[in-house]
Tab-separated table of C-alpha atoms in Angstrom:
chain	number	residue	atom	x	y	z
E	115	UNK	CA	-0.314	-0.100	-0.055
E	116	UNK	CA	1.568	3.407	-0.931
E	117	UNK	CA	3.009	5.680	1.798
E	118	UNK	CA	2.576	9.657	2.504
E	119	UNK	CA	5.131	11.241	3.849
E	120	UNK	CA	4.387	14.108	6.120
E	121	UNK	CA	5.999	16.859	4.430
E	122	UNK	CA	7.633	18.323	7.479
E	123	UNK	CA	8.710	15.174	9.481
E	124	UNK	CA	9.707	12.963	6.015
E	125	UNK	CA	10.534	10.306	8.235
E	126	UNK	CA	7.114	9.835	9.253
E	127	UNK	CA	5.279	8.437	6.340
E	128	UNK	CA	1.378	7.147	6.470
E	129	UNK	CA	-0.409	4.522	4.283
E	130	UNK	CA	-3.160	6.078	2.064
E	131	UNK	CA	-5.769	3.642	4.072
E	132	UNK	CA	-5.379	4.023	7.936
E	133	UNK	CA	-6.777	2.164	10.578
E	134	UNK	CA	-9.201	3.949	13.583
E	135	UNK	CA	-9.619	2.222	16.414
E	136	UNK	CA	-12.751	3.757	18.139
E	137	UNK	CA	-14.600	0.823	17.826
E	138	UNK	CA	-11.695	-1.463	19.757
E	139	UNK	CA	-13.550	1.285	22.140
E	140	UNK	CA	-16.657	-0.492	22.152
E	141	UNK	CA	-18.278	2.448	20.008
E	142	UNK	CA	-21.519	1.973	20.569
E	143	UNK	CA	-21.954	-2.108	21.084
E	144	UNK	CA	-19.417	-4.534	22.402
E	145	UNK	CA	-16.670	-5.257	20.151
E	146	UNK	CA	-14.577	-8.657	21.309
E	147	UNK	CA	-10.598	-8.982	22.105
E	148	UNK	CA	-11.289	-11.229	18.763
E	149	UNK	CA	-12.912	-9.256	16.251
E	150	UNK	CA	-10.638	-6.251	17.228
E	151	UNK	CA	-7.457	-8.114	16.496
E	152	UNK	CA	-8.751	-10.058	13.560
E	153	UNK	CA	-9.455	-5.975	12.508
E	154	UNK	CA	-5.667	-5.679	12.641
E	155	UNK	CA	-4.387	-8.662	11.698
E	156	UNK	CA	-6.275	-8.141	8.022
E	157	UNK	CA	-5.096	-4.404	8.174
E	158	UNK	CA	-1.674	-5.527	8.339
E	159	UNK	CA	-1.958	-8.056	6.092
E	160	UNK	CA	-3.179	-5.609	3.419
E	161	UNK	CA	-0.707	-3.393	4.030
E	162	UNK	CA	-2.628	-0.660	6.174
E	163	UNK	CA	0.562	0.735	8.751
E	164	UNK	CA	-1.167	3.437	10.204
E	165	UNK	CA	-3.224	3.350	13.325
E	166	UNK	CA	-5.349	5.624	15.173
E	167	UNK	CA	-6.551	5.605	18.389
E	168	UNK	CA	-7.762	8.250	22.061
E	169	UNK	CA	-7.541	8.097	25.306
E	170	UNK	CA	-11.540	9.104	24.636
E	171	UNK	CA	-12.218	5.685	23.087
E	172	UNK	CA	-13.748	3.341	25.890
E	173	UNK	CA	-11.730	4.772	28.344
E	174	UNK	CA	-8.281	3.538	27.262
E	175	UNK	CA	-9.645	0.171	25.707
E	176	UNK	CA	-8.480	1.241	22.272
E	177	UNK	CA	-5.284	2.348	23.408
E	178	UNK	CA	-4.627	-0.710	25.456
E	179	UNK	CA	-5.897	-3.094	22.610
E	180	UNK	CA	-4.158	-1.556	19.856
E	181	UNK	CA	-0.879	-1.731	22.011
E	182	UNK	CA	-1.217	-5.630	22.158
E	183	UNK	CA	-2.202	-5.942	18.384
E	184	UNK	CA	0.946	-4.369	17.528
E	185	UNK	CA	3.435	-5.443	20.132
E	186	UNK	CA	4.554	-8.128	18.459
E	187	UNK	CA	5.087	-6.234	14.976
E	188	UNK	CA	8.468	-4.418	13.656
E	189	UNK	CA	7.933	-0.999	15.607
E	190	UNK	CA	9.754	0.839	12.699
E	191	UNK	CA	7.404	-0.938	10.242
E	192	UNK	CA	3.876	1.237	11.728
E	193	UNK	CA	2.637	4.951	12.516
E	194	UNK	CA	0.419	5.180	15.607
E	195	UNK	CA	-0.993	8.526	16.241
E	196	UNK	CA	-2.784	8.792	20.011
E	197	UNK	CA	-4.396	12.462	21.567
E	198	UNK	CA	-4.367	14.319	24.374
E	199	UNK	CA	-6.915	17.017	26.204
E	200	UNK	CA	-8.729	14.203	27.698
E	201	UNK	CA	-7.362	13.051	31.036
E	202	UNK	CA	-8.561	9.728	32.389
E	203	UNK	CA	-9.573	10.566	36.212
E	204	UNK	CA	-10.458	7.174	38.544
E	205	UNK	CA	-13.952	7.154	39.308
E	206	UNK	CA	-14.966	3.563	41.080
E	207	UNK	CA	-17.790	5.159	42.981
E	208	UNK	CA	-19.687	5.563	38.571
E	209	UNK	CA	-17.860	1.399	37.927
E	210	UNK	CA	-21.174	-0.171	37.848
E	211	UNK	CA	-22.329	2.658	35.721
E	212	UNK	CA	-21.680	2.324	31.788
E	213	UNK	CA	-20.148	5.281	29.877
E	214	UNK	CA	-22.306	8.005	29.007
E	215	UNK	CA	-20.103	8.991	26.388
E	216	UNK	CA	-21.373	6.377	23.874
E	217	UNK	CA	-18.831	3.404	24.868
E	218	UNK	CA	-19.786	0.679	25.718
E	219	UNK	CA	-17.289	0.013	28.605
E	220	UNK	CA	-18.186	1.003	32.639
E	221	UNK	CA	-17.447	4.232	33.835
E	222	UNK	CA	-15.007	3.583	35.800
E	223	UNK	CA	-13.308	6.468	34.942
E	224	UNK	CA	-14.195	10.058	34.139
E	225	UNK	CA	-12.930	12.399	31.260
E	226	UNK	CA	-10.960	15.866	32.328
E	227	UNK	CA	-10.303	18.038	29.839
E	228	UNK	CA	-6.891	19.726	30.363
E	229	UNK	CA	-4.826	21.189	27.698
E	230	UNK	CA	-2.214	22.307	29.947
E	231	UNK	CA	1.370	21.170	29.654
E	232	UNK	CA	1.488	19.108	32.414
E	233	UNK	CA	-1.559	17.402	31.197
E	234	UNK	CA	-0.649	17.464	28.117
E	235	UNK	CA	2.417	15.427	29.520
E	236	UNK	CA	0.304	13.103	31.499
E	237	UNK	CA	-1.548	12.387	28.378
E	238	UNK	CA	1.149	11.269	26.804
E	239	UNK	CA	2.431	9.223	29.782
E	240	UNK	CA	-0.562	7.138	30.281
E	241	UNK	CA	-1.313	6.393	26.502
E	242	UNK	CA	2.576	5.150	26.568
E	243	UNK	CA	1.845	2.746	29.403
E	244	UNK	CA	-1.496	1.653	28.378
E	245	UNK	CA	0.035	0.940	24.545
E	246	UNK	CA	3.164	-0.366	25.982
E	247	UNK	CA	4.703	1.484	23.015
E	248	UNK	CA	8.163	3.074	23.169
E	249	UNK	CA	6.878	6.560	21.293
E	250	UNK	CA	3.496	8.045	19.831
E	251	UNK	CA	4.329	8.660	16.340
E	252	UNK	CA	1.671	11.877	16.210
E	253	UNK	CA	0.146	13.232	19.245
E	254	UNK	CA	-3.107	15.336	17.921
E	255	UNK	CA	-4.941	17.555	20.020
E	256	UNK	CA	-8.213	16.251	20.396
E	257	UNK	CA	-11.450	18.216	20.219
E	258	UNK	CA	-10.051	21.510	21.396
E	259	UNK	CA	-12.967	23.528	20.080
E	260	UNK	CA	-13.764	25.401	23.421
E	261	UNK	CA	-10.130	25.333	24.266
E	262	UNK	CA	-8.216	27.607	22.002
E	263	UNK	CA	-6.078	29.644	24.163
E	264	UNK	CA	-5.130	27.395	26.333
E	265	UNK	CA	-4.169	24.668	23.803
E	266	UNK	CA	-2.401	27.166	21.331
E	267	UNK	CA	-0.632	28.506	24.555
E	268	UNK	CA	0.269	25.292	26.142
E	269	UNK	CA	-0.437	22.792	24.793
E	270	UNK	CA	1.213	23.313	21.240
E	271	UNK	CA	4.387	24.225	22.981
E	272	UNK	CA	4.191	20.975	25.683
E	273	UNK	CA	4.165	18.898	22.127
E	274	UNK	CA	6.677	20.331	20.671
E	275	UNK	CA	8.883	19.757	23.543
E	276	UNK	CA	8.084	16.223	23.424
E	277	UNK	CA	8.797	15.821	19.717
E	278	UNK	CA	12.117	17.343	20.580
E	279	UNK	CA	13.131	15.088	22.577
E	280	UNK	CA	11.804	12.203	20.425
E	281	UNK	CA	8.670	11.086	22.657
E	282	UNK	CA	6.515	12.321	19.663
E	283	UNK	CA	7.657	12.160	16.285
E	284	UNK	CA	4.720	15.057	15.123
E	285	UNK	CA	2.318	17.020	16.172
E	286	UNK	CA	-0.932	18.364	15.453
E	287	UNK	CA	-4.623	18.094	15.978
E	288	UNK	CA	-7.711	16.306	15.526
E	289	UNK	CA	-11.392	17.735	15.344
E	290	UNK	CA	-15.129	17.757	13.148
E	291	UNK	CA	-14.410	21.551	11.862
E	292	UNK	CA	-11.914	23.008	9.655
E	293	UNK	CA	-11.871	26.215	10.631
E	294	UNK	CA	-9.557	25.976	13.814
E	295	UNK	CA	-7.709	23.377	12.132
E	296	UNK	CA	-6.655	26.387	9.351
E	297	UNK	CA	-5.776	28.618	12.984
E	298	UNK	CA	-3.579	26.283	14.351
E	299	UNK	CA	-1.912	25.916	11.066
E	300	UNK	CA	-1.632	29.078	10.566
E	301	UNK	CA	-0.614	30.449	14.394
E	302	UNK	CA	0.858	27.503	15.428
E	303	UNK	CA	4.073	24.930	14.706
E	304	UNK	CA	1.984	21.676	13.682
E	305	UNK	CA	2.971	19.190	11.057
E	306	UNK	CA	-0.504	17.037	10.860
E	307	UNK	CA	-3.905	17.929	11.588
E	308	UNK	CA	-7.213	15.322	11.286
E	309	UNK	CA	-10.398	16.598	9.840
E	310	UNK	CA	-13.226	15.061	10.766
E	311	UNK	CA	-15.856	15.331	8.015
E	312	UNK	CA	-15.071	18.582	6.838
E	313	UNK	CA	-14.313	16.822	3.084
E	314	UNK	CA	-16.250	14.310	2.466
E	315	UNK	CA	-18.087	13.567	-1.400
E	316	UNK	CA	-21.207	14.845	0.259
E	317	UNK	CA	-19.446	17.782	1.464
E	318	UNK	CA	-15.771	19.911	1.241
E	319	UNK	CA	-15.988	22.677	3.921
E	320	UNK	CA	-12.180	22.487	4.135
E	321	UNK	CA	-11.421	22.736	0.978
E	322	UNK	CA	-12.069	26.583	1.403
E	323	UNK	CA	-10.163	26.835	4.882
E	324	UNK	CA	-7.805	24.082	6.290
E	325	UNK	CA	-6.750	22.306	3.152
E	326	UNK	CA	-4.902	24.782	0.751
E	327	UNK	CA	-3.275	26.629	3.877
E	328	UNK	CA	-2.090	23.211	5.205
E	329	UNK	CA	-0.955	22.352	1.502
E	330	UNK	CA	1.105	26.079	1.427
E	331	UNK	CA	2.577	25.467	4.600
E	332	UNK	CA	3.695	22.192	4.452
E	333	UNK	CA	1.408	20.355	6.727
E	334	UNK	CA	0.140	17.481	6.141
E	335	UNK	CA	-3.676	16.483	6.550
E	336	UNK	CA	-5.375	13.337	7.748
E	337	UNK	CA	-9.143	12.703	6.336
E	338	UNK	CA	-11.570	10.652	9.036
E	339	UNK	CA	-15.357	11.008	9.182
E	340	UNK	CA	-14.828	10.008	4.934
E	341	UNK	CA	-18.495	8.219	5.272
E	342	UNK	CA	-19.872	11.727	7.490
E	343	UNK	CA	-21.084	8.895	10.321
E	344	UNK	CA	-21.856	6.387	8.121
E	345	UNK	CA	-24.809	8.840	5.215
E	346	UNK	CA	-21.970	7.764	2.683
E	347	UNK	CA	-21.312	4.001	3.728
E	348	UNK	CA	-23.592	2.270	1.795
E	349	UNK	CA	-24.179	2.124	-1.906
E	350	UNK	CA	-27.944	3.208	-1.746
E	351	UNK	CA	-28.237	5.463	1.662
E	352	UNK	CA	-31.542	4.087	3.886
E	353	UNK	CA	-33.980	6.556	5.051
E	354	UNK	CA	-32.642	5.630	8.722
E	355	UNK	CA	-28.732	6.451	7.664
E	356	UNK	CA	-26.771	9.054	9.995
E	357	UNK	CA	-24.797	12.489	10.100
E	358	UNK	CA	-22.483	13.734	12.329
E	359	UNK	CA	-23.399	10.957	15.002
E	360	UNK	CA	-26.963	11.544	14.390
E	361	UNK	CA	-29.892	10.777	12.385
E	362	UNK	CA	-29.425	12.121	8.682
E	363	UNK	CA	-32.050	15.130	7.873
E	364	UNK	CA	-34.277	13.778	4.997
E	365	UNK	CA	-32.364	16.981	2.423
E	366	UNK	CA	-28.978	14.954	3.325
E	367	UNK	CA	-30.418	11.600	2.654
E	368	UNK	CA	-32.061	12.892	-0.793
E	369	UNK	CA	-28.925	14.426	-1.673
E	370	UNK	CA	-26.491	11.225	-1.135
E	371	UNK	CA	-28.976	9.423	-2.691
E	372	UNK	CA	-28.304	11.706	-5.519
E	373	UNK	CA	-24.147	11.511	-5.373
E	374	UNK	CA	-24.887	8.006	-5.410
E	375	UNK	CA	-26.803	7.500	-8.625
E	376	UNK	CA	-24.316	9.107	-10.455
E	377	UNK	CA	-21.863	6.966	-9.224
E	378	UNK	CA	-24.081	4.035	-10.280
E	379	UNK	CA	-23.727	5.713	-14.097
E	380	UNK	CA	-20.275	5.472	-13.572
E	381	UNK	CA	-19.866	1.565	-12.448
E	382	UNK	CA	-18.681	2.598	-8.885
E	383	UNK	CA	-20.192	2.541	-5.773
E	384	UNK	CA	-21.200	5.219	-3.320
E	385	UNK	CA	-18.351	3.779	-0.308
E	386	UNK	CA	-15.549	3.619	-3.235
E	387	UNK	CA	-15.986	7.045	-4.655
E	388	UNK	CA	-16.044	8.696	-1.226
E	389	UNK	CA	-12.869	7.112	-0.606
E	390	UNK	CA	-11.454	7.943	-3.633
E	391	UNK	CA	-12.504	11.457	-4.133
E	392	UNK	CA	-10.496	12.998	-0.540
E	393	UNK	CA	-7.511	11.189	-1.948
E	394	UNK	CA	-7.326	13.469	-4.739
E	395	UNK	CA	-6.901	16.575	-2.911
E	396	UNK	CA	-2.645	16.767	-2.926
E	397	UNK	CA	-2.379	18.028	1.371
E	398	UNK	CA	-4.375	14.966	2.199
E	399	UNK	CA	-1.677	12.050	3.121
E	400	UNK	CA	-4.202	9.146	4.820
E	401	UNK	CA	-7.465	8.824	4.972
E	402	UNK	CA	-8.665	6.917	8.303
E	403	UNK	CA	-11.727	4.271	8.325
E	404	UNK	CA	-13.148	3.096	11.878
E	405	UNK	CA	-13.498	-0.552	11.813
E	406	UNK	CA	-14.634	-3.025	14.220
E	407	UNK	CA	-13.520	-6.835	12.873
E	408	UNK	CA	-11.864	-8.889	9.477
E	409	UNK	CA	-14.676	-8.904	7.511
E	410	UNK	CA	-15.311	-4.885	7.768
E	411	UNK	CA	-11.180	-4.242	7.182
E	412	UNK	CA	-11.555	-6.539	3.966
E	413	UNK	CA	-14.683	-4.532	3.006
E	414	UNK	CA	-12.993	-1.230	3.889
E	415	UNK	CA	-9.358	-2.582	1.286
E	416	UNK	CA	-11.766	-3.801	-1.182
E	417	UNK	CA	-13.527	-0.203	-1.691
E	418	UNK	CA	-10.246	1.695	-1.347
E	419	UNK	CA	-8.486	-0.202	-3.984
E	420	UNK	CA	-11.720	0.758	-6.324
E	421	UNK	CA	-10.775	1.942	-9.624
E	422	UNK	CA	-12.670	5.146	-9.906
E	423	UNK	CA	-12.800	7.414	-13.063
E	424	UNK	CA	-12.117	11.403	-13.442
E	425	UNK	CA	-15.193	11.404	-15.263
E	426	UNK	CA	-17.120	11.118	-12.169
E	427	UNK	CA	-16.107	14.355	-10.530
E	428	UNK	CA	-17.282	15.917	-13.900
E	429	UNK	CA	-20.530	14.410	-14.020
E	430	UNK	CA	-21.173	15.568	-10.284
E	431	UNK	CA	-20.018	19.064	-10.230
E	432	UNK	CA	-21.954	19.576	-13.631
E	433	UNK	CA	-25.466	18.063	-11.640
E	434	UNK	CA	-24.085	20.579	-8.802
E	435	UNK	CA	-23.164	18.153	-6.162
E	436	UNK	CA	-19.607	18.436	-5.876
E	437	UNK	CA	-17.428	22.002	-5.329
E	438	UNK	CA	-15.988	22.554	-8.816
E	439	UNK	CA	-12.743	21.785	-8.690
């Protein structure tokens, strides 16, 4: 599988398809250890060498599982990213409850927002312990939407120190918006940004701010949420499709269905086109897709390898379903 190097950190090369490990934290429902291990094995066999996780995913469960799945593999052959900004504090009094933030795990810990220098260092130390890895290849600030001042003034410099020390290889931020990601690129010393859901076949907001700026500054962009939380994940979107983690409104379902019809006319499926579209932008270094088991991973690899004709983009643009250019 092809790799693309981070322009500012050329020693770090990301495979064009990345493995999203949120489901390894029991996102929405339980994923067994065997299912997750099979997903990683299938990804590895297909050549995937970029794996993304976070403490937020299952209150550390995803990091534990990913570290266990990768520990016996050659360390220099893969890239792991995790995130900072949410410290996990023990909450034994709530261990009998389920996590209230969408993961099917006991609420034995609580998330505490902290983008301070000390908080960032504690996050990285805890992630290294949970994964059992010797280093973190990429560290992202995780959803700092309401914490710009502290994130920019304390968290980025703290990550830069850890980068200088070799504890992390590259730094950036991961968010479900593009405007603040662009601000990080413009005003701070970052290497790579993760943009979730804002540059997809359905919407291209990041094409107006983040992507051109990142390209001009030599900052890599990883695209996540390529299916917009599920709306673009099936050949023909059903009425109960999700968008942005909630029920999709009828007008967006209709738009996705019209895109799917144009894809059908060109001999490709909607999910295949969704994956191919984001890779076309020169600023994009990888696309991370969340998977739960080996079957899902194999299907993702198949979709990613599909040949999509350039005429499809022209047809979508002519129909007003894709941003021109």
